[in-house]
Coordinates of C-alpha atoms in Angstrom, one line a residue:
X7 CA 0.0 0.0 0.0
X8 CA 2.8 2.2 0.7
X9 CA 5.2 1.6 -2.4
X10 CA 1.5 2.8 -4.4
X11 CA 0.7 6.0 -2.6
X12 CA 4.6 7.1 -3.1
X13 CA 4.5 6.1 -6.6
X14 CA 1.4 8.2 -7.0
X15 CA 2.9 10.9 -5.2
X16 CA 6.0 10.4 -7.2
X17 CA 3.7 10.9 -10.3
X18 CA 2.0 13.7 -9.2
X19 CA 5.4 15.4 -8.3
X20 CA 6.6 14.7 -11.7
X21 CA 3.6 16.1 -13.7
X22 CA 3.6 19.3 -11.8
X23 CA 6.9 19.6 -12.5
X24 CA 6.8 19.0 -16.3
X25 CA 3.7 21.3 -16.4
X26 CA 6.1 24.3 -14.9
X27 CA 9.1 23.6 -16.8
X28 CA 6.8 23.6 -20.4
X29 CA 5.8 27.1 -19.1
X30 CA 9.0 28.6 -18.7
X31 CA 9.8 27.0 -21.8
X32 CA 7.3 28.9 -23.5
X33 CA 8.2 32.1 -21.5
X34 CA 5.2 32.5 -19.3
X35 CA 5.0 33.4 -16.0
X36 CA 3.2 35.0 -13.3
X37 CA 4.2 38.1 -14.8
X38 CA 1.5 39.3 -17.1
X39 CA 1.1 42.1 -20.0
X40 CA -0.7 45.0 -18.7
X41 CA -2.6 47.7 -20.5
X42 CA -4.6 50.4 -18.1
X43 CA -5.4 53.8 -18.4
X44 CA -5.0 56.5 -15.9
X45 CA -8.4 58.1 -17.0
X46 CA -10.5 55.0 -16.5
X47 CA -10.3 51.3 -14.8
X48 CA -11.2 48.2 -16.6
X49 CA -15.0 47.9 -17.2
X50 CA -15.7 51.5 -15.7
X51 CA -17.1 54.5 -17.6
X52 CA -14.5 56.9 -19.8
X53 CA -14.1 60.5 -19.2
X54 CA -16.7 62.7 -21.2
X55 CA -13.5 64.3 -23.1
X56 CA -12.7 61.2 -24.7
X57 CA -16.7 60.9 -26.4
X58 CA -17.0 62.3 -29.4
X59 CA -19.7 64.5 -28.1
X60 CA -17.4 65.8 -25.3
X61 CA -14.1 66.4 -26.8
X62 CA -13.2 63.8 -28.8
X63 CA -9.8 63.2 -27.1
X64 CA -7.9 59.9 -27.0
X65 CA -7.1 58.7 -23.4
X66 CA -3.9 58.0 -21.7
X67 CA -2.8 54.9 -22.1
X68 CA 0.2 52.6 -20.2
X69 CA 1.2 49.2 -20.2
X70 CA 3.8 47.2 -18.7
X71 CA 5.3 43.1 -18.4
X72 CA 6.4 43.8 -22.2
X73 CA 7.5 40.3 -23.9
X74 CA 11.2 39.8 -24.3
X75 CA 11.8 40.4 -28.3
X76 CA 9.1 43.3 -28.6
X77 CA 9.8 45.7 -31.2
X78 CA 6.9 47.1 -32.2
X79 CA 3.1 47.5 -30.4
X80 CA -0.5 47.9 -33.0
X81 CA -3.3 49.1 -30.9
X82 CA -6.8 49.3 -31.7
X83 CA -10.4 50.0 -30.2
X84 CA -13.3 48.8 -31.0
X85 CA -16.7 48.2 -30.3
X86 CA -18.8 45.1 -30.7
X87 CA -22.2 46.2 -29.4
X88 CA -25.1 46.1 -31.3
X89 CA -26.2 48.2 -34.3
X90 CA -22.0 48.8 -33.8
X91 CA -20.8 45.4 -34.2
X92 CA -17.6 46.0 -34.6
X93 CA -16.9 49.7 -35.4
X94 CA -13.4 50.4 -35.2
X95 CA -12.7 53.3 -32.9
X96 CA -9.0 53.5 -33.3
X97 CA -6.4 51.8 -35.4
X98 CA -2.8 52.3 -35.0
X99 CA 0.4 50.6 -35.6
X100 CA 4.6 50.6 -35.9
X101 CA 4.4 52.1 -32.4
X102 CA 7.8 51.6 -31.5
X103 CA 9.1 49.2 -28.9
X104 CA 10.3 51.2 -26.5
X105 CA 7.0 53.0 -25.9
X106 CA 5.6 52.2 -22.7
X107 CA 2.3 54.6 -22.9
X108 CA 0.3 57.0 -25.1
X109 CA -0.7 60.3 -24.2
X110 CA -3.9 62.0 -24.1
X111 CA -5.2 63.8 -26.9
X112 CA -2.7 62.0 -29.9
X113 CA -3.0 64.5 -32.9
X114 CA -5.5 62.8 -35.5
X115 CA -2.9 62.7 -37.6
X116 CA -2.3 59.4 -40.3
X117 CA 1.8 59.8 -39.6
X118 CA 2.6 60.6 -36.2
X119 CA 6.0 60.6 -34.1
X120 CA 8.8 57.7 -34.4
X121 CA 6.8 56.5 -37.8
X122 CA 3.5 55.7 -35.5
X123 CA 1.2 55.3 -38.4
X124 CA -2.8 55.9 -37.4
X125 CA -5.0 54.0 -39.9
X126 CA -7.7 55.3 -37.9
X127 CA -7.4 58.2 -35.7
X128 CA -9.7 58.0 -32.7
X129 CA -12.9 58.6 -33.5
X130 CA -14.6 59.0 -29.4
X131 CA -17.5 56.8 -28.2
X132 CA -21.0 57.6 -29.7
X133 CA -23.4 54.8 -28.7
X134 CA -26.7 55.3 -30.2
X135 CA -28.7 53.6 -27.1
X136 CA -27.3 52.4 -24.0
X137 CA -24.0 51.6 -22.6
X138 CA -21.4 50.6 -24.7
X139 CA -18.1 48.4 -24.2
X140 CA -14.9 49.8 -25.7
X141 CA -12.2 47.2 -26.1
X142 CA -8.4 48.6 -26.3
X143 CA -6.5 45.7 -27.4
X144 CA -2.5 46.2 -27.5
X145 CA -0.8 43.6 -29.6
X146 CA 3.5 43.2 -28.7
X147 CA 5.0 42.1 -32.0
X148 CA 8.2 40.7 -33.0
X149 CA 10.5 41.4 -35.4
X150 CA 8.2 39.4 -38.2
X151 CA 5.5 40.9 -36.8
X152 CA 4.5 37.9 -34.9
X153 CA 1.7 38.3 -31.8
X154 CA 4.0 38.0 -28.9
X155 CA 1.1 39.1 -26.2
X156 CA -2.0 40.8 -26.1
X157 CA -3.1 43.0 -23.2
X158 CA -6.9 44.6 -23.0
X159 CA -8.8 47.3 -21.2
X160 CA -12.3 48.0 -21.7
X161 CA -13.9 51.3 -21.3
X162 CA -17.5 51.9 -21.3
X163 CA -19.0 54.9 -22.2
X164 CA -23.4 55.9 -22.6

C-alpha cells in the first residue's frame, strides 16, 4: 500500500513539474502584459472628453510586463455592441518598442511621431442607445511581426 501511494505521489510530483518547466519554456510566467489607463479602470465609464460628443480626445494609455523580443506594439479600439458590431474606434500601428504609454489627446494625424502610423485616428465613443463596451487591445510584435502578447482594457461609455 505504501510503495502505491509514493509512486502516486511520485507521479504527481513529476507532472507538476513538467507542467512548470513547459511554461517557462514557452516564456510565461506569473508576470502578465498590462494595458490600463490613468483616465479610467477596466469595465468603468471613460471621461466625457474622450466621447465624441465631449471632446473627442484619445485617453492616456500605459502598459507594462512587455515580452522579451518586442519591437513594435499595433493598438486598436473597437466596439462590438449592437447596431455597432464591430466599429473600429482606433487603429494604430509601428508604435515603436520602446514606448511604454500614449498620451492624451494624440494628434488625428495618419503619420505621427517615431513612424507611429494611425489608420484610424480616434474617433470617441458615440453609442446610439445604451452603454457601450470599448475594447483597447495592445498587440507586442516581434521582429516578423509575430503576436507576442495581447493585453486589454475595456472602457464603457453611454
Amino acid at each position: 500500500m505504501l510503495k502505491k501511494i509514493s509512486i502516486f505521489y511520485l507521479v504527481i510530483l513529476l507532472g507538476c513539474s513538467g507542467m512548470v518547466f513547459a511554461a517557462e519554456k514557452q516564456g510565461l510566467s506569473d508576470v502578465k502584459f498590462t494595458l490600463s489607463s490613468s483616465a479610467f479602470k477596466n469595465n468603468t465609464m471613460m471621461p466625457p472628453y474622450c466621447s465624441s460628443r465631449g471632446g473627442n480626445k484619445s485617453p492616456a494609455l500605459q502598459w507594462s510586463n512587455v515580452p522579451e523580443g518586442t519591437v513594435s506594439f499595433s493598438l486598436y479600439c473597437v466596439d462590438n455592441d449592437p447596431p455597432a458590431n464591430g466599429y473600429i474606434h482606433w487603429d494604430i500601428t509601428n508604435i515603436p518598442g520602446f514606448y511604454t504609454a500614449l498620451p492624451k489627446g494624440i494628434p488625428a494625424e495618419k503619420n505621427w511621431q517615431d513612424g507611429i502610423v494611425q489608420k484610424t485616428t480616434w474617433c470617441g465613443p458615440f453609442p446610439p442607445n445604451g452603454v457601450h463596451h470599448y475594447n483597447f487591445v495592445l498587440e507586442a510584435k516581434d521582429a516578423k511581426g509575430k503576436t507576442l502578447a495581447t493585453a486589454k482594457l475595456i472602457g464603457l461609455s453611454d
